[in-house]
XYZ file of C-alpha atoms in Angstrom:
712
model
C -206.770 -41.049 -55.303
C -210.378 -39.812 -55.275
C -211.018 -41.504 -58.649
C -209.776 -44.857 -57.286
C -211.837 -44.528 -54.096
C -215.026 -43.687 -56.017
C -214.459 -46.412 -58.616
C -213.952 -49.179 -56.046
C -216.278 -47.807 -53.371
C -218.114 -51.081 -52.676
C -214.892 -53.080 -52.437
C -213.377 -50.510 -50.063
C -216.478 -50.467 -47.876
C -216.560 -54.280 -47.593
C -212.808 -54.364 -46.815
C -213.254 -51.837 -43.999
C -216.165 -53.787 -42.514
C -214.158 -57.045 -42.552
C -211.133 -55.380 -40.915
C -213.420 -53.793 -38.307
C -214.938 -57.177 -37.447
C -211.420 -58.592 -37.057
C -210.405 -55.690 -34.783
C -213.439 -56.247 -32.543
C -212.084 -59.767 -32.036
C -208.445 -58.673 -31.467
C -209.275 -56.054 -28.807
C -209.304 -58.860 -26.224
C -205.601 -59.510 -26.874
C -204.540 -56.061 -25.684
C -203.156 -56.318 -22.161
C -203.938 -53.461 -19.784
C -201.361 -52.430 -17.179
C -202.629 -50.917 -13.924
C -199.206 -50.437 -12.305
C -197.844 -46.928 -12.898
C -194.438 -47.942 -11.519
C -193.830 -50.101 -14.599
C -193.524 -46.947 -16.705
C -190.631 -45.481 -14.725
C -187.270 -45.373 -16.566
C -185.036 -48.421 -16.043
C -182.373 -46.229 -14.428
C -184.734 -44.791 -11.793
C -183.520 -45.536 -8.258
C -186.750 -47.235 -7.153
C -186.849 -49.372 -10.309
C -183.323 -50.668 -9.681
C -184.194 -51.305 -6.017
C -187.297 -53.330 -6.911
C -185.335 -55.444 -9.377
C -182.609 -56.081 -6.771
C -185.214 -57.011 -4.138
C -186.763 -59.589 -6.458
C -183.385 -60.918 -7.635
C -181.636 -61.101 -4.253
C -184.510 -62.025 -1.917
C -186.860 -63.626 -4.474
C -189.533 -61.445 -2.965
C -191.481 -58.265 -3.614
C -192.660 -55.474 -1.356
C -195.798 -56.184 0.715
C -198.625 -54.511 -1.225
C -201.779 -55.417 0.725
C -203.060 -55.387 4.309
C -205.868 -57.683 5.468
C -207.627 -57.256 8.828
C -209.762 -60.011 10.361
C -211.843 -59.072 13.426
C -212.912 -61.040 16.511
C -210.443 -63.929 16.163
C -208.120 -65.788 18.499
C -204.481 -66.350 17.614
C -205.308 -69.916 16.524
C -208.136 -68.684 14.267
C -205.878 -65.979 12.842
C -203.313 -68.655 11.917
C -206.063 -70.563 10.093
C -206.947 -67.444 8.074
C -203.248 -66.983 7.318
C -202.970 -70.517 5.923
C -206.057 -70.056 3.709
C -204.792 -66.737 2.292
C -201.284 -68.148 1.774
C -202.753 -70.943 -0.375
C -204.356 -68.490 -2.837
C -202.652 -68.636 -6.220
C -200.907 -65.316 -6.760
C -200.016 -64.695 -3.080
C -196.205 -64.911 -2.925
C -195.802 -64.041 0.771
C -197.854 -63.381 3.889
C -196.392 -62.057 7.113
C -197.949 -62.136 10.565
C -197.052 -62.295 14.245
C -195.665 -65.852 14.094
C -192.966 -64.649 11.669
C -191.446 -62.201 14.172
C -192.037 -63.771 17.638
C -192.202 -67.248 19.106
C -195.918 -67.899 19.676
C -195.235 -70.639 22.263
C -193.596 -68.040 24.514
C -196.453 -65.661 23.813
C -198.974 -68.279 24.948
C -197.034 -68.794 28.199
C -196.888 -65.023 28.777
C -193.117 -65.322 28.863
C -191.873 -63.078 26.089
C -189.409 -60.225 26.161
C -190.555 -58.643 22.912
C -191.551 -55.050 22.472
C -195.319 -54.614 23.161
C -195.610 -52.265 20.172
C -194.296 -55.070 17.973
C -197.062 -57.384 19.181
C -199.747 -54.746 18.573
C -198.490 -54.275 15.032
C -200.076 -57.635 14.132
C -202.664 -58.458 16.810
C -204.744 -55.936 18.750
C -208.083 -56.130 20.590
C -208.971 -59.443 18.949
C -208.148 -58.244 15.422
C -205.334 -59.747 13.313
C -203.519 -57.784 10.612
C -201.679 -59.616 7.824
C -199.104 -58.052 5.465
C -199.431 -59.711 2.072
C -197.413 -59.656 -1.146
C -199.529 -60.214 -4.270
C -197.773 -61.098 -7.523
C -197.902 -58.672 -10.448
C -200.886 -59.172 -12.718
C -202.857 -61.124 -10.104
C -204.324 -58.136 -8.240
C -207.992 -58.491 -9.170
C -208.067 -62.298 -8.960
C -206.347 -62.415 -5.553
C -208.394 -59.488 -4.164
C -211.609 -61.325 -5.053
C -210.302 -64.554 -3.465
C -209.309 -62.737 -0.249
C -212.751 -61.095 0.008
C -214.368 -64.518 -0.399
C -212.295 -65.902 2.507
C -212.631 -62.998 4.953
C -216.155 -61.860 4.028
C -217.623 -58.352 3.866
C -217.315 -57.672 7.610
C -213.501 -57.696 7.447
C -211.174 -55.384 5.526
C -208.504 -55.395 2.806
C -206.452 -52.422 1.560
C -203.122 -51.498 -0.014
C -201.558 -50.818 -3.402
C -202.566 -54.168 -4.919
C -206.165 -53.763 -3.685
C -206.212 -50.252 -5.174
C -205.052 -51.683 -8.514
C -207.795 -54.313 -8.389
C -210.352 -51.570 -7.711
C -208.978 -49.505 -10.603
C -209.201 -52.548 -12.870
C -212.865 -53.117 -12.052
C -213.646 -49.443 -12.632
C -211.902 -49.250 -16.006
C -213.406 -52.337 -17.626
C -216.932 -51.015 -18.119
C -216.562 -47.245 -17.938
C -215.565 -46.654 -21.580
C -218.795 -48.293 -22.741
C -220.807 -46.367 -20.135
C -219.338 -43.092 -21.419
C -220.187 -43.957 -25.029
C -223.770 -44.963 -24.109
C -224.366 -41.456 -22.744
C -222.157 -39.522 -25.170
C -223.482 -40.904 -28.479
C -227.180 -39.946 -27.964
C -226.134 -36.418 -26.923
C -223.866 -36.049 -29.967
C -226.675 -37.345 -32.202
C -228.981 -34.613 -30.926
C -226.387 -31.885 -31.658
C -225.626 -33.298 -35.122
C -229.288 -33.605 -36.039
C -229.811 -29.954 -35.115
C -226.829 -28.828 -37.184
C -227.157 -30.978 -40.336
C -229.715 -31.097 -43.153
C -230.452 -34.847 -43.210
C -231.505 -37.334 -40.533
C -229.010 -39.859 -41.919
C -225.856 -37.705 -41.941
C -225.237 -37.897 -38.145
C -225.292 -41.701 -38.359
C -222.655 -41.587 -41.120
C -220.431 -39.403 -38.923
C -220.757 -41.718 -35.945
C -220.269 -44.876 -38.019
C -217.082 -43.569 -39.644
C -215.379 -42.348 -36.470
C -216.714 -45.344 -34.515
C -214.995 -47.684 -36.977
C -211.774 -45.641 -36.630
C -211.927 -46.064 -32.821
C -212.450 -49.834 -33.148
C -209.528 -50.078 -35.604
C -207.325 -48.183 -33.151
C -208.209 -50.281 -30.108
C -208.087 -53.496 -32.148
C -204.542 -52.807 -33.372
C -203.052 -52.009 -29.939
C -201.784 -55.582 -29.569
C -199.407 -54.949 -32.511
C -197.382 -52.639 -30.231
C -196.177 -55.712 -28.362
C -196.390 -54.204 -24.858
C -199.211 -53.399 -22.484
C -201.349 -50.283 -22.650
C -201.892 -48.349 -19.440
C -205.304 -48.215 -17.801
C -205.266 -44.423 -18.310
C -204.835 -44.916 -22.076
C -207.542 -47.587 -22.094
C -209.974 -45.282 -20.278
C -209.547 -42.042 -22.221
C -208.050 -42.768 -25.667
C -211.322 -43.969 -27.326
C -213.312 -40.969 -26.075
C -210.589 -38.458 -27.005
C -210.141 -39.945 -30.488
C -213.892 -39.944 -31.070
C -214.454 -36.368 -29.927
C -211.361 -34.818 -31.514
C -211.740 -36.390 -34.967
C -215.509 -36.085 -35.429
C -214.837 -32.688 -37.031
C -213.071 -34.330 -39.965
C -216.242 -36.116 -41.058
C -218.284 -32.930 -40.643
C -215.842 -30.986 -42.872
C -216.054 -33.554 -45.683
C -219.848 -33.948 -45.750
C -220.355 -30.184 -45.484
C -218.089 -29.723 -48.516
C -219.980 -32.494 -50.341
C -223.311 -30.767 -49.696
C -221.891 -27.515 -51.092
C -220.553 -29.200 -54.253
C -223.858 -30.967 -54.934
C -225.473 -27.581 -55.455
C -223.083 -27.040 -58.387
C -223.586 -30.382 -60.184
C -226.074 -33.232 -60.377
C -223.300 -35.861 -60.722
C -222.639 -37.116 -57.175
C -219.290 -38.657 -58.178
C -217.982 -35.321 -59.492
C -219.329 -33.579 -56.375
C -217.552 -36.069 -54.092
C -214.259 -35.757 -56.021
C -214.309 -31.998 -55.591
C -215.415 -32.284 -51.949
C -212.484 -34.605 -51.204
C -210.115 -32.199 -52.929
C -211.491 -29.193 -51.018
C -211.630 -30.814 -47.577
C -208.340 -32.735 -47.756
C -206.057 -29.786 -46.792
C -208.456 -28.626 -44.047
C -208.781 -32.096 -42.502
C -205.041 -32.721 -42.875
C -204.126 -29.422 -41.187
C -206.553 -30.162 -38.347
C -205.145 -33.686 -37.912
C -201.526 -32.496 -37.983
C -201.990 -29.906 -35.225
C -203.607 -32.568 -33.012
C -200.895 -35.124 -33.845
C -198.134 -32.623 -33.027
C -199.664 -32.100 -29.575
C -199.815 -35.852 -28.953
C -196.303 -36.439 -30.323
C -194.927 -34.182 -27.594
C -195.896 -36.909 -25.099
C -193.332 -39.237 -26.707
C -190.506 -37.130 -25.297
C -191.400 -37.980 -21.692
C -188.929 -40.100 -19.754
C -191.894 -41.420 -17.795
C -193.028 -43.948 -20.389
C -196.754 -43.624 -19.809
C -196.486 -40.513 -22.010
C -195.170 -42.540 -24.945
C -197.774 -45.235 -24.288
C -200.593 -42.712 -24.460
C -199.045 -40.580 -27.219
C -198.483 -43.454 -29.680
C -202.035 -44.762 -29.335
C -203.584 -41.305 -29.687
C -201.440 -40.494 -32.752
C -202.382 -43.856 -34.268
C -206.034 -43.086 -33.547
C -205.936 -39.681 -35.278
C -204.171 -41.179 -38.341
C -206.814 -43.938 -38.568
C -209.618 -41.371 -38.179
C -208.097 -39.327 -41.011
C -207.910 -42.420 -43.272
C -211.474 -43.456 -42.437
C -212.827 -39.976 -43.191
C -210.943 -39.565 -46.483
C -211.395 -43.165 -47.718
C -214.339 -44.853 -45.987
C -216.767 -41.935 -45.526
C -216.901 -41.042 -49.263
C -217.808 -44.649 -50.133
C -220.535 -44.873 -47.461
C -221.920 -41.481 -48.481
C -222.089 -42.315 -52.197
C -223.723 -45.690 -51.512
C -226.385 -44.080 -49.322
C -226.862 -40.841 -51.259
C -230.468 -41.586 -52.193
C -231.363 -42.246 -48.572
C -229.675 -38.988 -47.519
C -231.850 -37.083 -49.990
C -235.031 -38.858 -48.882
C -234.334 -38.051 -45.226
C -233.710 -34.318 -45.720
C -235.058 -31.918 -43.101
C -235.065 -28.167 -42.633
C -232.269 -26.478 -40.696
C -232.858 -25.988 -36.978
C -229.989 -23.491 -36.542
C -231.061 -19.834 -36.137
C -229.558 -16.958 -38.109
C -226.411 -15.441 -36.554
C -226.063 -12.431 -38.874
C -226.196 -9.889 -36.033
C -223.712 -11.762 -33.850
C -220.704 -10.137 -35.530
C -221.897 -6.636 -34.592
C -222.490 -7.640 -30.963
C -219.097 -9.333 -30.535
C -217.300 -6.390 -32.126
C -218.764 -4.024 -29.530
C -217.514 -6.103 -26.584
C -214.149 -7.182 -28.027
C -212.027 -4.612 -26.111
C -213.424 -5.381 -22.605
C -212.875 -9.107 -23.200
C -209.349 -8.486 -24.472
C -208.528 -6.437 -21.352
C -209.934 -9.197 -19.104
C -207.858 -11.836 -20.941
C -204.666 -9.774 -20.644
C -205.261 -9.132 -16.935
C -205.853 -12.852 -16.299
C -202.976 -14.215 -18.415
C -200.013 -13.574 -16.089
C -201.687 -14.435 -12.727
C -203.168 -17.622 -14.200
C -199.813 -18.603 -15.713
C -198.156 -18.252 -12.295
C -201.041 -20.009 -10.500
C -201.026 -23.068 -12.759
C -197.291 -23.564 -12.122
C -198.035 -23.858 -8.378
C -200.663 -26.593 -8.738
C -200.110 -29.617 -6.474
C -199.887 -32.861 -8.421
C -200.795 -36.408 -7.419
C -198.987 -39.398 -8.895
C -200.427 -42.591 -7.375
C -203.727 -44.477 -7.451
C -204.721 -43.859 -3.824
C -207.359 -41.302 -4.822
C -208.956 -43.904 -7.100
C -209.636 -46.284 -4.223
C -210.794 -43.625 -1.737
C -214.230 -43.457 -3.346
C -214.695 -47.266 -3.207
C -214.873 -50.096 -0.624
C -211.067 -50.256 -0.650
C -210.991 -46.698 0.684
C -213.490 -47.511 3.447
C -211.511 -50.624 4.404
C -208.265 -48.641 4.505
C -209.821 -46.226 7.035
C -211.010 -49.131 9.233
C -207.511 -50.646 9.287
C -205.949 -47.260 10.093
C -208.381 -46.710 12.994
C -207.355 -50.032 14.551
C -203.655 -50.365 13.689
C -202.703 -46.899 12.477
C -201.354 -45.775 9.124
C -198.727 -48.111 7.699
C -196.543 -47.198 4.761
C -193.609 -49.581 4.284
C -190.216 -48.765 2.772
C -187.289 -51.143 2.248
C -183.621 -50.125 2.278
C -181.036 -52.341 0.586
C -177.423 -51.922 1.745
C -174.215 -53.891 1.028
C -173.979 -57.012 3.188
C -171.446 -57.535 5.967
C -171.366 -54.345 8.077
C -173.552 -54.936 11.131
C -172.422 -51.813 12.970
C -173.478 -49.566 10.092
C -176.875 -51.304 9.925
C -177.298 -50.804 13.676
C -176.326 -47.114 13.426
C -178.848 -46.553 10.628
C -181.572 -48.478 12.478
C -181.092 -46.467 15.694
C -181.043 -43.159 13.801
C -184.168 -44.040 11.821
C -186.047 -45.013 14.992
C -185.529 -41.454 16.261
C -186.936 -39.933 13.053
C -190.437 -38.441 13.100
C -193.147 -40.483 11.291
C -191.111 -43.726 11.436
C -193.043 -46.059 13.738
C -190.896 -49.185 13.532
C -187.619 -50.439 12.028
C -186.966 -54.132 11.370
C -183.365 -55.155 10.691
C -181.101 -58.035 11.688
C -179.352 -56.154 14.531
C -182.669 -54.922 15.969
C -184.481 -58.263 15.709
C -181.517 -60.205 17.129
C -181.403 -57.927 20.177
C -185.177 -58.223 20.738
C -185.557 -61.972 20.326
C -182.108 -63.150 21.535
C -182.506 -66.073 19.085
C -181.027 -69.541 19.455
C -179.059 -71.065 16.584
C -181.986 -72.332 14.451
C -183.821 -68.989 14.827
C -180.646 -67.181 13.767
C -180.863 -68.972 10.406
C -184.442 -67.779 9.951
C -183.417 -64.181 10.690
C -180.450 -64.413 8.334
C -182.703 -65.611 5.531
C -185.225 -62.872 6.254
C -182.752 -59.970 6.281
C -179.801 -61.073 4.141
C -179.250 -62.255 0.594
C -175.956 -63.191 -1.031
C -174.950 -59.554 -1.576
C -177.339 -57.281 0.323
C -178.902 -56.687 3.697
C -182.327 -55.140 4.031
C -183.988 -52.900 6.556
C -187.799 -52.715 6.644
C -189.185 -49.335 7.731
C -192.771 -48.730 8.878
C -194.048 -45.150 8.605
C -197.339 -43.399 9.392
C -197.357 -41.005 6.413
C -199.555 -41.121 3.310
C -198.306 -42.711 0.101
C -197.481 -39.297 -1.323
C -197.406 -35.628 -0.427
C -194.993 -32.990 0.878
C -194.656 -34.677 4.293
C -193.949 -38.061 2.702
C -191.401 -36.780 0.218
C -189.575 -34.821 2.957
C -189.378 -38.010 5.037
C -187.798 -39.859 2.100
C -185.183 -37.114 1.822
C -184.404 -37.519 5.553
C -184.078 -41.305 5.193
C -181.761 -40.916 2.199
C -179.561 -38.495 4.168
C -179.308 -40.898 7.137
C -178.388 -43.871 4.941
C -175.912 -41.873 2.847
C -173.894 -41.040 5.992
C -172.986 -44.738 6.344
C -173.097 -46.027 2.763
C -171.989 -44.489 -0.518
C -174.276 -46.857 -2.426
C -177.719 -47.971 -1.264
C -181.245 -48.369 -2.603
C -184.706 -47.550 -1.270
C -187.953 -48.991 -2.603
C -191.625 -48.947 -1.712
C -194.767 -47.262 -3.010
C -193.754 -43.838 -1.693
C -190.244 -44.127 -3.135
C -191.737 -44.981 -6.535
C -193.962 -41.896 -6.319
C -190.986 -39.788 -5.184
C -189.036 -40.828 -8.300
C -192.134 -40.287 -10.407
C -192.517 -36.748 -9.052
C -188.904 -35.808 -9.832
C -189.058 -37.276 -13.342
C -192.466 -35.823 -14.223
C -191.474 -32.336 -12.987
C -188.912 -32.163 -15.803
C -191.124 -34.014 -18.300
C -193.935 -31.473 -17.938
C -191.703 -28.595 -19.034
C -190.273 -30.596 -21.944
C -193.706 -31.722 -23.195
C -195.180 -28.207 -23.019
C -192.195 -26.664 -24.800
C -192.151 -29.278 -27.593
C -195.926 -29.028 -28.078
C -195.802 -25.224 -28.361
C -192.795 -25.234 -30.724
C -194.405 -27.962 -32.867
C -197.695 -26.062 -33.160
C -195.831 -22.822 -33.941
C -193.977 -24.546 -36.803
C -197.225 -25.976 -38.211
C -198.880 -22.550 -38.028
C -195.841 -20.894 -39.600
C -196.012 -23.277 -42.572
C -199.779 -22.931 -42.833
C -200.017 -19.126 -42.712
C -196.518 -18.226 -44.004
C -196.523 -15.514 -41.360
C -194.225 -14.887 -38.411
C -196.813 -13.043 -36.326
C -200.027 -15.086 -36.719
C -198.620 -18.211 -34.972
C -197.707 -16.127 -31.905
C -201.245 -14.668 -31.691
C -202.974 -18.041 -32.059
C -200.754 -19.864 -29.554
C -201.191 -17.013 -27.061
C -204.979 -17.245 -27.383
C -205.128 -21.017 -26.731
C -202.346 -21.069 -24.108
C -204.181 -18.367 -22.132
C -207.274 -20.588 -22.143
C -205.113 -23.484 -20.851
C -203.600 -21.318 -18.084
C -207.053 -20.146 -16.948
C -208.328 -23.731 -16.995
C -205.496 -25.071 -14.828
C -205.474 -22.006 -12.564
C -209.120 -22.637 -11.645
C -208.026 -25.954 -10.107
C -205.325 -24.155 -8.100
C -207.630 -21.386 -6.853
C -210.207 -24.001 -5.805
C -207.512 -25.562 -3.604
C -207.639 -28.926 -5.377
C -204.718 -31.148 -6.327
C -204.404 -32.394 -9.896
C -203.273 -35.711 -11.324
C -200.108 -35.199 -13.357
C -201.695 -37.339 -16.111
C -204.578 -34.897 -16.399
C -202.170 -31.950 -16.563
C -200.053 -33.495 -19.331
C -203.024 -34.566 -21.423
C -204.918 -31.304 -21.127
C -201.760 -29.317 -21.966
C -201.369 -31.229 -25.240
C -204.997 -32.024 -26.139
C -206.424 -28.563 -25.462
C -203.604 -26.950 -27.425
C -203.524 -29.416 -30.326
C -207.284 -29.875 -30.709
C -208.711 -26.423 -29.999
C -206.108 -24.416 -31.924
C -208.100 -25.626 -34.971
C -210.847 -23.149 -34.045
C -208.329 -20.310 -34.137
C -206.848 -21.576 -37.423
C -210.260 -21.769 -39.131
C -211.265 -18.327 -37.854
C -207.991 -16.688 -38.932
C -207.978 -18.300 -42.389
C -211.484 -17.040 -43.118
C -210.599 -13.584 -41.796
C -207.581 -13.349 -44.105
C -209.719 -14.435 -47.083
C -212.371 -11.826 -46.280
C -209.699 -9.201 -45.648
C -208.672 -9.349 -49.321
C -211.925 -7.645 -50.327
C -213.179 -5.978 -47.118
C -212.048 -3.596 -44.406
C -210.780 -5.220 -41.221
C -214.006 -4.505 -39.290
C -216.218 -5.840 -42.096
C -213.924 -8.867 -42.494
C -214.249 -9.720 -38.778
C -218.061 -9.345 -38.909
C -218.321 -11.629 -41.940
C -215.960 -14.176 -40.369
C -217.918 -14.324 -37.112
C -221.305 -14.582 -38.853
C -220.213 -17.387 -41.200
C -218.018 -19.422 -38.833
C -219.634 -19.166 -35.420
C -221.820 -22.243 -36.051
C -219.113 -24.699 -37.221
C -216.713 -23.610 -34.450
C -219.520 -23.867 -31.866
C -220.444 -27.381 -32.998
C -216.843 -28.574 -32.809
C -216.284 -27.000 -29.382
C -219.528 -28.292 -27.884
C -218.874 -31.851 -29.109
C -215.400 -31.971 -27.547
C -216.607 -30.266 -24.383
C -219.512 -32.691 -24.153
C -217.095 -35.632 -24.374
C -215.105 -34.207 -21.474
C -218.111 -33.636 -19.219
C -219.378 -37.104 -20.129
C -216.086 -38.636 -18.934
C -216.468 -36.725 -15.679
C -220.069 -37.847 -15.207
C -219.697 -41.554 -16.048
C -216.309 -42.410 -14.537
C -215.760 -43.459 -10.934
C -212.001 -43.181 -11.476
C -210.920 -39.788 -10.007
C -208.064 -39.452 -12.524
C -210.465 -39.849 -15.471
C -213.136 -37.661 -13.810
C -210.532 -34.945 -13.282
C -209.412 -35.136 -16.901
C -213.033 -34.986 -18.045
C -213.799 -31.761 -16.210
C -210.518 -30.209 -17.426
C -211.287 -31.165 -21.042
C -214.892 -29.954 -20.905
C -214.055 -26.663 -19.201
C -210.881 -26.106 -21.229
C -212.626 -26.537 -24.565
C -215.254 -23.937 -23.651
C -212.521 -21.544 -22.511
C -210.656 -22.001 -25.826
C -213.915 -21.379 -27.697
C -214.516 -18.198 -25.678
C -210.964 -16.943 -26.340
C -211.347 -17.536 -30.095
C -214.748 -15.845 -30.345
C -214.274 -12.952 -27.899
C -210.511 -12.220 -27.823
C -209.033 -13.343 -31.167
C -211.117 -10.850 -33.231
C -209.722 -7.941 -31.185
C -206.130 -9.160 -31.646
C -206.583 -9.617 -35.413
C -207.924 -6.080 -35.749
C -205.246 -4.481 -33.537
C -202.359 -6.292 -35.229
C -203.777 -6.187 -38.756
C -200.823 -4.168 -40.131
C -198.257 -6.324 -38.340
C -199.845 -9.460 -39.795
C -199.450 -8.063 -43.319
C -195.851 -7.005 -42.707
C -194.874 -10.368 -41.184
C -196.015 -12.322 -44.256
C -193.150 -14.416 -45.626
C -192.374 -13.677 -49.276
C -192.539 -16.919 -51.259
C -190.745 -16.798 -54.604
C -193.150 -17.469 -57.470
C -191.609 -19.464 -60.312
C -194.427 -18.668 -62.724
C -193.609 -16.071 -65.430
C -195.127 -12.634 -65.306
C -198.140 -12.691 -67.692
C -197.252 -9.198 -69.056
C -193.764 -10.311 -70.062
C -195.154 -13.474 -71.551
C -197.644 -11.522 -73.701
C -194.971 -9.103 -74.798
C -192.712 -11.948 -75.818
C -195.497 -13.630 -77.729
C -196.321 -10.405 -79.535
C -192.716 -9.692 -80.541
C -192.337 -13.236 -81.844
C -195.474 -12.983 -83.974
C -194.344 -9.610 -85.378
C -190.996 -11.121 -86.269
C -192.673 -13.981 -88.114
C -194.814 -11.570 -90.091
C -191.788 -9.570 -91.277
C -190.003 -12.680 -92.629
C -190.663 -13.663 -96.283
C -192.637 -16.834 -96.918
C -190.565 -19.910 -97.667
C -191.111 -21.783 -100.935
C -192.735 -25.203 -100.859
C -189.420 -26.770 -101.840
C -187.524 -25.217 -98.931
C -190.332 -26.225 -96.554
C -189.957 -29.793 -97.681
């Protein structure tokens, strides 16, 4: 393969550039999904309820609230008409939909005062709006144009629009800051001014190829994937390019023929790069086993990205390097990295205290990280934006409003009334709208009865609309949902509940199981890879313990700080930190075992630390830098959270490998030797072979020479 790549290097390079240009064009055809509910399993209760609501009532849940201040009822109706005419608004509900405004004008109405104040209070009108899927940003902009900056809009759809605006430019912002910082590190750690540019060009092309081929998947990619996949791919796979060019530089010292040097460099670096890629891929593949499909969405794209990075490094980078070899030589500079020869002695002296600290922290941090509170929605994303400010203004005037819809079989009015009355007594439920309740309030005439029937009944189902004052998610919210389910289940054996909080409730229950599955599969997968790589039963346990302890400490810090954590951040950091940073432990252990063949265990550790501290440090700092850059540049709390976890987690893994792993390798040196798997060698014993050859030659000598005739 290396011969073919070197022979056709110019053709390969041109082909890659053409494909890259095409992928830049095709990135615009990848659709981004900002609705987390779309990734719930089809059999989830809230998913079924939403589908039934759309099918039976040809309607969706209200997902936005708009407040207009200092208006009369007539002016409010004008605003309602303007908003209703926006393309993408499927429904808008206000006071005129629940009471007769002619009676209101004559001060002759028998409605509940609290019902009136739900929609119109102190000269402010509040509209409940349903925005169609995929129209969030467009409709949100149109609503803001109509109502102006002095009025307010909030809700799930507005949050999605805010998220969409945040995500569109933040990837580029992160790269604009990250690339110069990475260039500085690479310049300091390489021997040519041009080499860092080759690294960045190769992995940059791999990222473009990955993002440009997302449309082939057929479905949408989530906004989380869109925001973090390019940065993660870039940071995780930059090592592969460093490994290859470092090997090439070493081989050039042995020969003046650059083609021969590159062939050998490709041969030497291939198993190292492949092993590094496989451990990362195994971590990402674990995400595919999630029932919550955002895991598969993210996992597939990250796996595809690592595979493309591997191909670019092993195929494209050699061609670029050979074509620019003269320039690399012309732009040589002296090394800026200091000598670390005494580092091994220092780290050996402090290995036991660090090991004791790690062992003392392991169990408490493991327990602490299991108690971390998770968030599942996008509310936190909007809190730091105008949507969050607007939501607070609406809550101050009209109170918190979180709507749930219950669908029950049609035709049993008494059961609906029983449920409605019971729900109205329940804490945190502010209002219940159902046919029995509305009919008793309005005492409608015949034509109004038809309107109520249409509002609350479809062909097969009746619906009850519940207004609550709880947040979209949290312990209080999820306990309320349990209470509602218990009340409804007393009257009906089959019913459905939907709404933003119900979606998050289902998400919580599904993700709770997914987290355990993903972690278990990732750990087992990495253990198998390490078992094959080292052919040892004990080494994989040591290495996984080292990295898992770093993960536990990382997540426990969030718990001890009293912060909640997005479940997306938890899943990604559990797989990325394990799959990507276990490479440091693999490299360190491999070099130790090589040195151990000719040195004592203490000397082998010293040599390993002195010769491998720099490459491990570079890799760790690059990945950590990418994480902190995500945290610094993103206004999306989910991405910011992931960034700080990635940056901090990488440094913790680095610390565990440098300070704790050496102590474990020394302590368990004998066990490591004993746990080596015996691989049967098919090759013949050279002693036996020589003996056989000798006996055969002696036999030939003892035989008489044949005549020429017999030979013929």
